[in-house]
Every structure is written in structure tokens, then in C-alpha cells.
Amino acid sequence: MIHLRGITKRFGDYPALHGIDLDVAPGEFIALLGPSGSGKTTLLRIIAGLEFQDSGTVLLGGEDVSSLPVAQRHVGFVFQHYALFRHMTVADNVAFGLSVRRGKDRLPKAARHARAEELLRLVQLEGLGSRYPGQLSGGQRQRVALARALAIEPRLLLLDEPFGALDAKVRKDLRRWLRDLHKQMGLTSIFVTHDQEEALELADRVVVMNQGRIEQIGAPDAVYMNPETPFVSHFVGETNRLPVPGTAAGSEIHFRPHEITLAPDGAEALLVDNVFRKGAVWRAEGLLEGSGQFVELDLPSSGEAPRLGQTIRFNPHRARMFNANGDQTQGETR
Amino acid sequence: MSMAPTSESPLARAALITVALVFLGFFLLLPLLAVFSEALRQGAGPFLDALHTPDALAAIRLTLLIAAISVPLNMVFGVAASWAITKFQFPGKALLITLIDLPFSVSPVVSGLIFVLLFGANGLFGAWLAEHDLKIIFAVPGIVLATVFITFPFVARELIPLMLEQGKDDEEAAISLGANGWQTFWHVTLPNIRWGLLYGVLLCNARAMGEFGAVSVVSGHIRGETNTMPLHVEILYNEYDFVGAFAVASLLALLALVTLIAKTVLEWRFGLHAGARH
Ligand SMILES: Nc1ncnc2c1ncn2[C@@H]1O[C@H](COP(=O)(O)OP(=O)(O)O)[C@@H](O)[C@H]1O
Ligand SMILES: [Mg+2]
């Protein structure tokens, strides 16, 4: 459906994207995940045709659209701050893409309104068509923006930080709702987020970006369980990093707080200096004896809470090793 | 507003407010009242007579004509310049921004002289114009040119900060939904800027009708032909026709008052905020 080849983009001297390659299958729900400034929005805008790459090609449905403007690409774009037309009613916003059509594609007014109503029903905003965007809540505005983008029957839906401006509760509801909507419609979609939880929960595949490069592409479970670079290991989920003694400088082993086994004769010993409940587990933090590294561990909350000053002996039962270049030198268990 | 940590003592505050009010009263209110009282000194009859002289009527007509030409022109120029500056990147953009402010930074008399140097009898295009029997200086076209130049910044200065603040998202959304450039401007941009635009047009109009310096240089002061209202006021005043001078001046003052009231209503009603005001 989407094929990106060698996309690069500079803003002045600043390289925003270096050689991005990405393939998206029809119907996939893709998350672009990365910290702020990693180039996610820029990539999304290049796919839409709102921005143009310096080099590389964009193929949509087998067609080379590299130099087509957004109007001819037929994609739905949902802006981070919704960009609703504040002087138009919700129904007019949704029908905008239909009412600017000219010639034989132009639907009569009644048909446009019926279509707008239908879309408002789809996004569960029935009956709010005569309101103005200023009279809606953040979550409702987001859904109007989505309905407006869907009105032109795009072949692709692009969403920039769709939940970024919402509070936690609304975010969670809307997240589930969007996933259901995607299942129902099967429209190929890419959304941008800096929230790993969001990406892992929603996406079929997660594209992790850092400093204008793709670090890893994979199913949420694969990205979480088998991060291929130190960046992914650190950015997606929580990770403890320990220098590896007796290897070249800069080598590290990474393990997650729960990837440990408690053992009285364990190789590592944590001196606990902070304990709190983290959902279903106890989280113990402190420094390792010997190396003095800061480490976080998750312990089953069925047991007794660890005490401050206690020493916990453990072995990481699953870990990944990276050398100074960030190459994985040894994966999986040890 | 809550008390800022730097807020003054009540006494100092009262003193400051008094000074400001006295200053306003002395420099703004008093002259305004003086204009109307001078105009009506001999009653309503002479006041109306003074406005009914052929020269006064010609001056009023000319002023309205000048405003009717230059305000729409600057409305279009101002919107186009603001649109270009805020929505696009192009070489020479910084220069354009600087040029927009030029009419505010040179003396109006100098602005007028520039047009005389260009189009006057001894000016750059003077010979060519004379050959083709075209008259710009000491004629209506010259006054229009000078007025357009002087009032160019008002609309653009009003719109640029507003459009910068609004960003490009709405326009990009419209284009992504298939709107063409004109549809985007008409259905999205224009409604977003309409109150700021009205405000700029109001100020532009007030200045177009009231401009003295630049117009004085290019007009030639031909009675009944190239005298605008401000120029007519000066002539009458120099001829010791005080009732006549102040009668016409009171019309200009009235225009100023109407502009101020309309401006206040706009600010109050639509919460336009201060910024780039002149
Ligand atoms: N129009 C622009 N002009 C200059 N720099 C830009 C522009 N858009 C983005 N950038 C820069 O490119 C980098 C990537 O930006 P962006 O794609 O918005 O990142 P993200 O969406 O991942 O936060 C940032 O450093 C940003 O400052
Ligand atoms: Mg972004």
C-alpha cells in the first residue's frame, strides 16, 4: 500500500530525516513512535504531500506520488490540534471535503448533509452537527476531525499525535474506540505518537524512530521483547543498563525490571533504597553492590514488600548485550 | 487582575492615573471640544453654510473618492502581502517585511516628494508623461498614489501577527480535503481574519481621509479640483475663515470619533488583542 524508499529531508542545515525505507501493507495500523524531534511529523507530512522530501520516492497503492501535492494524493490527515474550521458548524466541517468538489463529482447539498450525518453517527457524535467546534470537548473535536478526514473516502488515514492534547481518561477511551473503528473499517492508517504505551496497545506494527532514522520495525510484542538497538531497549518499556566487565569499553547488558530471578546466590545484589507499589508488583530501586549502578526491579506483590536497606540477590534471566556501536552482540537469554 | 509583586502603593497609583487622565484631557479631549465649539461659535446656520460652499463640497467629494480608491486597493495588497509573508517561504521575504513598514518610517512629506521626483514635470517619467498628455502630479492620480503609499501598512500590520498566530494548519487541512487555493482563501482564511481585516481597513480609511503631508506635496492645492478636506481646512484657516475651517475640521474629527468607537466595539465584541497597533 505504502512504499517509502530512501526518503531524506533537511530543514536548512538540519537533517530531519536520513534515508527512510518503510513498507505498509493494506489495512495495517502502524504507529510511528519516537521522542519529540525525531522526525515523525515530518515523515507523516511527506507521506501526505504536505511536505516534500529532498530525495527518495513515495509510492501509494503502486503509484509514484513523490511529486504530487496533497490534494491529489487522496489521503485523510488528522492534525495534532485538529485544525477544525471554527466559524463552520460541525456538520459543515465534516462536509467540507465534499462541498469543495467541482464538476461531476459534486454531490447535491442534501446528499452531502446525509453523508455528514452518517459520518457523525460513525464517530458517535449524532445530533451535534449544528454545534460549533468551540462548543465541543477535546475528545469530541478529535472525532470531528476524524470524520472530516474520512468524508473524502481517503485511501489512507494519517493521524498526528491523535491523543496528544487530551487528558488521561479521555485518551484511554478514545484509544480503544479508534482501534475498534480501525477494525471495523480496515482503512490503512499511520499514527504518530511519543507514548510507547499507546503505540504498543494500538498498532499492528510499531516503527521506532530516533534522530531522523528508523531504529526498528516490528510487532509490538517483538519490539518490546527483542529490542534491536540500545535506543529501542531504553525508549520502549523500562530497561536496566549495566556495563559488562571484561569487555570492550561501552558494552552494556540490558534487562527489564521484571526479567530477573531471585536467588540467594545471585550474581547481582541490590541495596534497596526506595520501594513502592507499581500496579500489580512491588518496585524496588537502589544501587548495585560493587558496580554502584542504579537498578529497578519488579517483585511479585503476593510476597512481602521489600524493606529499605535490604539486599536483594538476583540473576537477570533474560537480557540483551550491545557493544559500543549499538550492535547487538548477544541476544536473548543467558 | 491580581496584585503583582511590583504593584505600587495606592497613592502612587492614584497619582499615575491622575497624570494620565489630565494628559489625555489636555492633549486629546480639549482640542476635540475646541474644534466643535469653534465650528459652532456662530450657531448652526453659518456652520452648515460653510459646509455648503462649492469648494467645501468638492473637497469632501474628492476625499471620499480618494478613500474609495485607495482603501480597497490596500485591502487587497495588505491581504496578499500578509498571506505571502505568513504562509510561504520565499527569497526576499525579510525585505518585503521591512518595506511594509517604510511608509511609517519616512516623513509623509518625503513620501510626497518621492512621487514628485518620479512623476513631476522635471521628474524621471515627467517628459514621457507630458508627451502622452498624462497628468499625475497636481492631479487626482498623484493624490491616490500618495495616499495608497501612506496607508499601505495598516491592513498588513494588522493581519501579519494574527495570521502568524493562527498558523497554517487550517489551510493545510482545507487543501488536504481537496480545496483549491481560492476556495481555501475564501472559505477558511478570510473568515479567520475577517475582524482583524475590518479593523485594519477602518484605520486605513481614517488615515486615507485624514492624510495631510504627502497629499499636500503632490496636490498643487487647486481649489475645487485637487484639495482634499485636510488641505481645504488649511487654506480656509490661512484666510482667517475660522468657522469654515473648523466646520470642515469637525467632519474629520467626527470621522475619527466614529473610527474610535467602531474600533472599541470590535475589540470589545471580538476580543481582538493589542499588537502592531498604530
Ligand atoms: N518547517 C520546519 N522548519 C525547520 N525545522 C523543522 C521544520 N519542521 C520540523 N523541523 C525540525 O525537524 C525535526 C523533526 O521534527 P518533527 O518531524 O516535527 O519531529 P517529531 O514530530 O518527531 O517531534 C525537529 O528538530 C524540528 O525542529
Ligand atoms: Mg510531531
XYZ file of C-alpha atoms and ligand atoms in Angstrom:
640
model
C 0.000 0.000 0.000
C 2.710 2.453 1.031
C 6.307 2.080 -0.065
C 8.862 4.642 1.039
C 12.336 4.440 -0.432
C 15.319 6.455 0.756
C 13.367 9.462 2.000
C 15.629 12.284 3.176
C 14.675 15.760 4.313
C 16.671 18.724 5.592
C 15.399 21.954 7.083
C 18.196 24.352 6.253
C 21.264 22.648 7.681
C 19.274 20.448 9.992
C 18.823 16.867 8.736
C 15.314 15.868 9.837
C 15.180 12.511 8.041
C 18.009 10.280 6.782
C 17.094 7.631 4.228
C 13.787 6.273 5.466
C 12.572 2.964 3.965
C 9.169 1.694 5.006
C 6.549 -0.675 3.592
C 2.984 -0.751 4.843
C 0.516 -3.453 3.823
C -3.122 -2.657 3.011
C -5.273 -2.426 6.118
C -2.351 -2.186 8.518
C -2.440 0.065 11.570
C 1.053 1.495 12.018
C 2.480 3.568 14.856
C 5.394 5.942 14.310
C 6.916 6.035 17.761
C 9.800 8.236 18.857
C 10.825 11.094 21.100
C 9.946 14.663 20.250
C 12.040 15.941 17.350
C 12.762 12.501 15.915
C 11.101 13.354 12.593
C 7.730 11.589 12.969
C 5.574 14.521 11.929
C 7.899 15.342 9.043
C 7.643 11.774 7.737
C 3.859 11.774 8.083
C 3.621 15.091 6.216
C 5.824 13.766 3.434
C 3.549 10.732 3.034
C 0.572 13.107 2.872
C 2.211 15.515 0.433
C 2.090 18.457 2.826
C 5.879 18.494 2.752
C 8.237 17.269 0.057
C 11.282 15.044 0.512
C 14.682 16.185 -0.763
C 15.289 12.737 -2.215
C 13.597 9.348 -2.258
C 10.253 8.134 -3.532
C 6.758 7.742 -2.114
C 4.550 5.056 -3.634
C 0.881 4.876 -2.690
C -1.020 1.858 -3.964
C 1.658 1.206 -6.568
C 1.517 4.780 -7.914
C 4.547 7.056 -7.637
C 3.178 10.159 -5.918
C 6.575 11.615 -4.982
C 5.826 14.994 -6.520
C 2.018 15.066 -6.274
C 0.557 17.713 -3.969
C -1.644 16.681 -1.074
C -4.851 17.487 -2.951
C -4.149 14.737 -5.483
C -2.984 12.046 -3.086
C -6.356 11.283 -1.586
C -5.217 10.836 1.974
C -7.031 11.763 5.154
C -4.903 13.812 7.537
C -5.849 14.497 11.143
C -3.837 17.381 12.577
C -2.377 17.367 16.046
C -4.511 20.344 17.104
C -7.434 19.220 14.907
C -7.449 22.381 12.726
C -11.248 22.481 12.703
C -12.782 25.461 10.900
C -14.070 27.382 13.884
C -16.582 29.530 12.002
C -18.338 26.492 10.487
C -20.742 24.131 12.186
C -19.606 20.603 12.917
C -21.706 19.303 10.000
C -20.183 21.867 7.609
C -16.718 20.921 8.825
C -17.380 17.269 8.106
C -18.936 18.042 4.706
C -16.152 20.461 3.700
C -14.268 17.976 1.554
C -17.483 17.201 -0.332
C -18.616 20.795 -0.773
C -15.358 21.967 -2.374
C -15.635 19.375 -5.131
C -16.350 20.725 -8.563
C -17.864 19.287 -11.703
C -19.393 15.824 -11.933
C -18.003 14.683 -8.564
C -20.064 17.293 -6.763
C -22.897 15.846 -4.699
C -26.136 17.770 -4.204
C -26.445 19.563 -0.897
C -28.897 17.082 0.597
C -26.599 14.161 -0.190
C -23.636 15.986 1.360
C -25.579 16.548 4.539
C -26.756 12.976 4.665
C -23.143 11.845 4.318
C -22.047 14.202 7.096
C -24.785 12.837 9.358
C -23.700 9.296 8.574
C -20.086 10.100 9.472
C -21.113 11.846 12.673
C -23.005 8.706 13.598
C -19.881 6.662 12.877
C -17.838 8.790 15.285
C -20.694 8.797 17.796
C -21.493 12.485 17.560
C -25.033 12.131 16.257
C -27.105 15.256 16.715
C -24.150 17.585 17.339
C -23.934 18.662 13.688
C -25.313 22.141 14.294
C -22.837 22.979 17.067
C -19.622 24.915 16.527
C -16.212 23.376 17.287
C -15.764 25.817 20.183
C -18.747 24.211 21.910
C -17.235 20.717 21.929
C -14.861 18.930 24.300
C -11.363 17.947 23.192
C -12.318 14.325 22.572
C -15.349 15.369 20.532
C -13.265 17.746 18.422
C -10.821 14.962 17.737
C -13.644 12.795 16.446
C -14.993 15.622 14.270
C -11.522 15.983 12.742
C -11.520 12.259 12.072
C -14.993 12.322 10.499
C -13.939 15.254 8.318
C -10.883 13.353 7.092
C -12.951 10.224 6.406
C -15.546 12.174 4.402
C -13.362 12.250 1.303
C -13.064 8.437 1.421
C -9.281 8.541 1.620
C -7.193 5.540 0.675
C -5.041 6.156 3.707
C -5.544 7.759 7.108
C -2.717 9.721 8.753
C -3.026 10.945 12.331
C -0.506 13.218 14.042
C -0.454 12.663 17.820
C -4.178 11.911 17.805
C -4.444 11.783 21.586
C -1.722 14.265 22.462
C -3.956 17.083 23.635
C -6.395 15.023 25.700
C -6.460 14.146 29.377
C -5.637 10.632 30.518
C -9.134 9.192 30.879
C -10.464 10.512 27.537
C -7.243 9.321 25.927
C -7.763 5.782 27.028
C -11.412 5.642 25.910
C -10.634 7.223 22.571
C -7.731 4.859 22.065
C -9.929 1.801 22.407
C -12.568 3.433 20.251
C -10.065 4.192 17.477
C -8.803 0.619 17.496
C -12.359 -0.674 17.128
C -13.035 1.805 14.343
C -9.941 0.640 12.516
C -11.021 -2.986 12.838
C -14.445 -2.091 11.525
C -13.242 -0.025 8.547
C -9.953 -1.728 7.721
C -8.515 1.537 6.408
C -4.706 1.601 6.176
C -3.663 4.009 8.921
C -0.497 5.532 10.338
C -0.473 7.426 13.577
C 2.302 9.361 15.245
C 2.916 9.162 18.956
C 5.657 9.681 21.511
C 3.816 7.472 24.001
C 5.078 3.897 23.845
C 2.073 2.548 25.723
C -0.207 3.990 23.046
C 1.863 2.520 20.241
C 2.069 -0.931 21.817
C -1.631 -1.026 22.604
C -2.982 0.095 19.232
C -0.649 -0.751 16.407
C -0.268 -3.854 14.271
C 3.340 -2.801 13.812
C 5.434 -0.178 15.534
C 8.057 1.893 13.726
C 10.506 3.252 16.290
C 12.231 6.446 15.177
C 15.177 8.330 16.614
C 17.005 11.356 15.219
C 15.546 11.030 11.748
C 16.218 7.297 11.417
C 14.148 4.168 11.823
C 15.629 2.135 14.673
C 13.346 -0.872 14.442
C 10.129 -2.015 12.813
C 8.124 -4.826 14.312
C 5.024 -6.105 16.032
C 4.509 -4.508 19.462
C 5.462 -7.704 21.233
C 8.647 -8.115 19.181
C 9.718 -4.519 19.711
C 9.165 -4.835 23.422
C 10.646 -8.271 23.925
C 13.506 -8.113 21.402
C 14.701 -4.543 21.010
C 17.445 -4.481 18.410
C 19.218 -1.315 19.499
C 20.080 0.247 22.862
C 17.776 3.145 21.969
C 14.739 0.923 21.426
C 15.527 -1.073 24.528
C 15.604 2.125 26.541
C 12.751 4.030 24.864
C 10.175 1.237 24.651
C 9.487 -0.006 28.140
C 11.811 0.334 31.110
C 15.311 -1.052 30.996
C 18.222 -1.508 33.393
C 21.617 -0.982 31.801
C 24.798 -2.467 33.203
C 28.311 -2.130 31.821
C 29.811 -5.507 31.021
C 33.054 -6.147 32.897
C 35.906 -7.624 30.939
C 34.650 -6.490 27.503
C 35.454 -3.585 25.227
C 34.506 -0.241 26.747
C 30.902 0.774 26.141
C 29.397 -2.716 26.034
C 26.189 -2.960 28.040
C 23.710 -5.582 29.023
C 20.052 -4.548 29.147
C 17.305 -6.261 31.120
C 13.848 -5.141 32.101
C 12.840 -4.790 35.772
C 10.813 -7.996 35.619
C 13.394 -10.070 33.690
C 15.043 -11.391 36.853
C 15.032 -14.434 39.083
C 15.568 -14.047 42.808
C 18.366 -16.319 44.026
C 20.223 -16.371 47.361
C 23.451 -16.965 45.434
C 22.570 -14.496 42.635
C 25.347 -12.741 40.766
C 23.965 -9.260 41.493
C 22.950 -7.656 44.763
C 20.654 -4.627 45.023
C 20.744 -2.446 48.107
C 17.134 -1.235 48.321
C 16.712 2.485 48.965
C 13.173 3.049 47.645
C 10.098 0.814 47.427
C 6.621 1.496 46.087
C 3.668 -0.349 44.639
C 3.565 -0.186 40.860
C 0.255 -1.686 39.863
C 0.439 -5.413 40.380
C 4.081 -5.540 41.525
C 6.492 -4.078 44.071
C 9.041 -1.805 42.518
C 12.382 -1.772 44.365
C 15.057 0.759 43.394
C 18.618 1.227 44.519
C 22.287 0.776 43.699
C 24.048 -2.494 42.918
C 26.712 -3.638 45.279
C 30.110 -3.446 43.687
C 29.391 -1.566 40.449
C 27.164 1.084 42.084
C 24.764 1.062 39.094
C 21.193 2.295 39.591
C 18.698 -0.542 39.006
C 14.925 -1.015 39.213
C 13.375 -4.410 39.918
C 9.803 -5.682 39.904
C 8.955 -8.224 42.601
C 5.692 -10.147 42.895
C 3.324 -8.271 45.170
C 1.978 -11.553 46.523
C 5.097 -11.633 48.685
C 6.065 -9.252 51.424
C 7.154 -5.747 50.456
C 10.940 -5.397 50.275
C 12.338 -3.350 53.158
C 14.537 -0.330 52.866
C 18.170 -1.197 53.379
C 17.552 -4.831 52.476
C 19.847 -6.537 49.972
C 18.128 -8.416 47.144
C 20.190 -11.041 45.325
C 19.120 -11.880 41.783
C 20.153 -13.037 38.309
C 18.821 -11.413 35.124
C 17.258 -14.415 33.427
C 16.767 -12.695 30.099
C 18.987 -9.936 28.806
C 20.459 -8.381 25.691
C 24.017 -7.269 25.131
C 25.033 -4.333 22.946
C 28.537 -3.210 22.053
C 29.688 0.399 21.964
C 28.396 0.829 18.383
C 24.926 -0.176 19.475
C 25.157 -3.531 17.680
C 23.581 -6.421 19.418
C 26.343 -8.870 20.265
C 24.298 -11.397 22.138
C 20.563 -11.679 22.323
C 18.040 -13.365 24.464
C 18.653 -15.457 27.466
C 21.812 -16.236 29.258
C -6.054 41.290 37.778
C -4.357 40.223 40.967
C -1.775 42.364 42.664
C 1.567 41.916 41.003
C 4.573 41.762 43.330
C 5.710 45.091 41.887
C 2.364 46.852 42.357
C 2.570 50.451 43.540
C 1.145 51.918 46.699
C -2.445 53.230 46.351
C -1.169 56.807 46.494
C 1.273 56.324 43.627
C -1.401 54.565 41.625
C -3.850 57.429 42.095
C -1.152 59.917 41.089
C -0.311 57.971 37.933
C -3.969 57.682 36.916
C -4.497 61.403 37.527
C -1.482 62.330 35.418
C -2.665 60.078 32.582
C -6.196 61.490 32.682
C -5.051 65.115 32.827
C -2.677 64.475 29.944
C -5.422 62.826 27.876
C -7.867 65.595 28.666
C -5.417 68.345 27.826
C -3.974 66.910 24.627
C -6.911 64.950 23.198
C -10.254 65.886 24.670
C -9.758 69.653 24.884
C -8.672 70.086 21.227
C -11.579 67.920 20.096
C -14.037 70.063 22.026
C -12.330 73.211 20.706
C -12.870 72.058 17.114
C -16.592 71.620 17.609
C -17.058 74.790 19.674
C -15.151 76.909 17.132
C -17.182 75.407 14.298
C -20.459 76.163 16.052
C -19.368 79.541 17.517
C -21.813 81.491 15.347
C -24.566 78.870 15.502
C -25.700 76.066 13.281
C -26.560 78.278 10.268
C -23.062 79.552 9.424
C -21.713 76.075 10.221
C -23.943 74.449 7.588
C -23.354 77.284 5.127
C -19.597 76.774 5.438
C -20.043 73.095 4.513
C -22.250 74.008 1.558
C -19.770 76.126 -0.364
C -18.818 74.578 -3.713
C -15.168 74.302 -2.660
C -16.014 72.538 0.582
C -18.333 70.131 -1.212
C -15.656 69.454 -3.841
C -13.117 68.751 -1.093
C -15.488 66.330 0.634
C -16.243 64.585 -2.647
C -12.547 64.299 -3.528
C -11.689 62.912 -0.088
C -14.407 60.271 -0.397
C -13.188 59.390 -3.888
C -9.582 59.029 -2.749
C -10.636 56.802 0.139
C -12.917 54.775 -2.128
C -9.978 54.008 -4.420
C -7.099 53.607 -2.003
C -8.793 51.649 0.782
C -9.938 48.716 -1.409
C -6.546 48.687 -3.120
C -4.744 48.478 0.198
C -7.180 45.896 1.448
C -6.175 43.643 -1.462
C -2.454 44.494 -1.230
C -2.464 44.064 2.539
C -4.160 40.668 2.466
C -1.910 39.474 -0.367
C 1.268 40.621 1.400
C 0.231 39.123 4.746
C -0.760 35.861 3.090
C 2.569 35.640 1.273
C 4.583 36.516 4.358
C 2.836 34.202 6.784
C 2.081 31.153 4.642
C 5.107 30.850 2.370
C 8.878 30.820 2.466
C 10.437 32.771 -0.387
C 13.604 34.727 -1.094
C 13.225 38.433 -0.354
C 10.692 37.838 2.407
C 12.678 39.788 5.010
C 12.974 42.672 2.572
C 9.224 42.681 1.988
C 8.555 42.809 5.733
C 10.898 45.795 6.032
C 9.339 47.542 3.040
C 5.861 47.269 4.519
C 6.996 49.479 7.380
C 8.640 52.047 5.132
C 5.642 54.411 4.911
C 5.570 54.551 8.716
C 9.246 55.312 8.991
C 9.663 58.127 6.464
C 8.141 61.545 6.857
C 4.940 61.885 4.774
C 6.406 64.990 3.117
C 9.330 62.905 1.875
C 6.895 60.278 0.574
C 5.109 63.005 -1.386
C 8.392 64.337 -2.736
C 9.331 60.866 -3.995
C 6.273 60.910 -6.245
C 7.094 64.425 -7.443
C 10.624 63.241 -8.268
C 9.186 60.306 -10.208
C 6.215 61.840 -11.987
C 6.663 65.628 -11.719
C 7.365 67.848 -14.752
C 11.135 67.516 -14.162
C 10.846 64.022 -12.734
C 12.073 60.698 -14.031
C 8.954 59.946 -16.075
C 7.919 63.611 -16.416
C 8.857 64.022 -20.081
C 7.213 60.744 -21.103
C 4.019 61.635 -19.216
C 3.891 65.101 -20.782
C 4.350 63.584 -24.228
C 1.334 61.333 -23.690
C -0.662 64.120 -22.096
C -0.920 62.267 -18.757
C -1.087 64.247 -15.536
C -0.217 62.624 -12.236
C 1.317 65.294 -10.048
C -1.030 68.174 -9.165
C -3.908 65.887 -10.172
C -6.097 63.166 -8.666
C -3.850 60.195 -9.677
C -0.967 61.693 -7.707
C -3.138 62.098 -4.616
C -4.294 58.494 -4.944
C -0.707 57.261 -5.303
C 0.468 59.213 -2.277
C -2.488 58.033 -0.195
C -2.048 54.384 -1.191
C 1.618 54.614 -0.250
C 0.978 56.236 3.113
C -1.833 53.882 4.140
C -0.317 50.655 2.846
C 0.927 49.340 6.229
C -2.353 49.466 8.161
C -4.004 46.299 6.853
C -0.786 44.268 6.598
C 0.399 45.266 10.087
C -2.934 44.190 11.474
C -3.044 40.849 9.669
C 0.541 39.568 9.865
C 0.613 38.941 13.640
C -2.892 37.497 13.508
C -2.086 35.120 10.659
C 1.231 34.107 12.226
C -0.608 33.217 15.396
C -3.221 31.196 13.524
C -0.573 29.221 11.629
C -1.079 27.162 8.501
C -2.981 24.192 9.905
C -6.432 25.309 8.793
C -5.231 25.977 5.262
C -3.397 22.673 5.089
C -6.486 20.884 6.344
C -8.574 22.545 3.635
C -6.111 21.631 0.886
C -5.831 18.057 2.120
C -9.625 17.848 1.815
C -9.364 18.834 -1.829
C -9.998 22.598 -1.727
C -8.137 24.709 -4.286
C -6.286 27.907 -3.399
C -9.221 30.212 -3.939
C -11.670 28.001 -2.018
C -9.191 27.775 0.830
C -8.801 31.544 0.950
C -12.496 32.285 0.652
C -13.900 29.598 2.983
C -11.093 29.256 5.536
C -8.564 32.094 5.634
C -10.889 35.042 5.108
C -13.379 34.028 7.828
C -10.448 33.501 10.197
C -9.102 37.011 9.640
C -12.277 38.963 8.957
C -12.375 41.004 12.183
C -8.699 41.837 12.055
C -9.160 42.828 8.428
C -12.105 45.085 9.250
C -10.057 46.720 11.979
C -7.153 47.347 9.610
C -9.476 48.745 6.960
C -11.001 51.103 9.496
C -7.629 52.523 10.480
C -6.562 52.635 6.829
C -9.683 54.593 5.931
C -9.231 57.079 8.755
C -5.696 57.795 7.602
C -6.657 57.903 3.907
C -9.193 60.618 4.632
C -7.007 62.499 7.075
C -3.589 62.402 5.381
C -2.088 65.870 5.002
C 1.671 65.891 4.412
C 2.172 63.614 1.413
C -1.040 64.743 -0.246
C -0.126 68.389 0.278
C 3.103 67.933 -1.700
C 1.503 66.235 -4.728
C -1.843 68.029 -4.795
C -0.955 71.552 -6.002
C -3.829 72.952 -3.899
C -6.126 73.712 -6.794
C -9.402 74.818 -5.243
C -12.395 72.749 -6.192
C -10.128 70.275 -8.002
C -7.234 68.841 -6.008
C -7.996 69.979 -2.484
C -8.878 67.212 -0.061
C -10.599 68.034 3.217
C -7.406 68.423 5.297
C -5.911 70.711 2.605
C -9.138 72.705 2.417
C -9.068 73.204 6.188
C -5.581 74.657 5.943
C -6.496 77.062 3.160
C -9.575 78.344 4.973
C -7.600 78.746 8.154
C -4.891 80.736 6.427
C -7.621 83.001 5.062
C -8.928 83.655 8.590
C -12.222 81.857 7.783
C -12.269 80.160 11.168
C -15.875 78.999 11.107
C -15.332 77.434 7.683
C -12.037 75.843 8.674
C -13.407 74.365 11.872
C -16.640 73.259 10.220
C -14.714 71.061 7.764
C -12.307 70.050 10.534
C -15.229 68.948 12.660
C -16.216 66.485 9.939
C -12.731 64.981 10.095
C -12.923 64.891 13.881
C -16.265 63.157 13.608
C -14.698 60.551 11.337
C -12.004 59.999 13.945
C -14.617 59.546 16.657
C -16.644 57.092 14.590
C -13.457 55.136 13.844
C -12.550 55.017 17.537
C -15.997 53.862 18.524
C -16.093 51.179 15.831
C -12.614 50.056 16.867
C -13.646 49.826 20.509
C -16.771 47.877 19.625
C -14.686 45.434 17.579
C -12.199 44.993 20.392
C -14.869 44.509 22.961
C -17.057 42.267 20.884
C -14.417 40.031 19.343
C -11.607 40.335 21.838
C -9.045 41.486 19.294
C -5.883 41.975 21.254
C -3.348 44.745 21.043
C -0.288 44.152 18.901
C 1.189 46.049 15.954
C -1.238 48.901 16.540
C -0.548 52.411 15.324
N 9.287 23.593 8.965
C 10.400 23.323 9.665
N 11.457 24.167 9.612
C 12.593 23.895 10.287
N 12.776 22.818 11.057
C 11.765 21.948 11.164
C 10.517 22.154 10.476
N 9.699 21.121 10.771
C 10.396 20.310 11.597
N 11.638 20.795 11.834
C 12.672 20.159 12.657
O 12.837 18.820 12.245
C 12.953 17.959 13.357
C 11.897 16.894 13.318
O 10.664 17.499 13.543
P 9.295 16.709 13.621
O 9.141 15.886 12.406
O 8.220 17.697 13.906
O 9.531 15.783 14.885
P 8.500 14.988 15.775
O 7.157 15.050 15.139
O 9.064 13.607 15.868
O 8.525 15.645 17.117
C 12.872 18.838 14.588
O 14.173 19.072 15.060
C 12.245 20.112 14.111
O 12.737 21.202 14.832
Mg 5.362 15.945 15.890
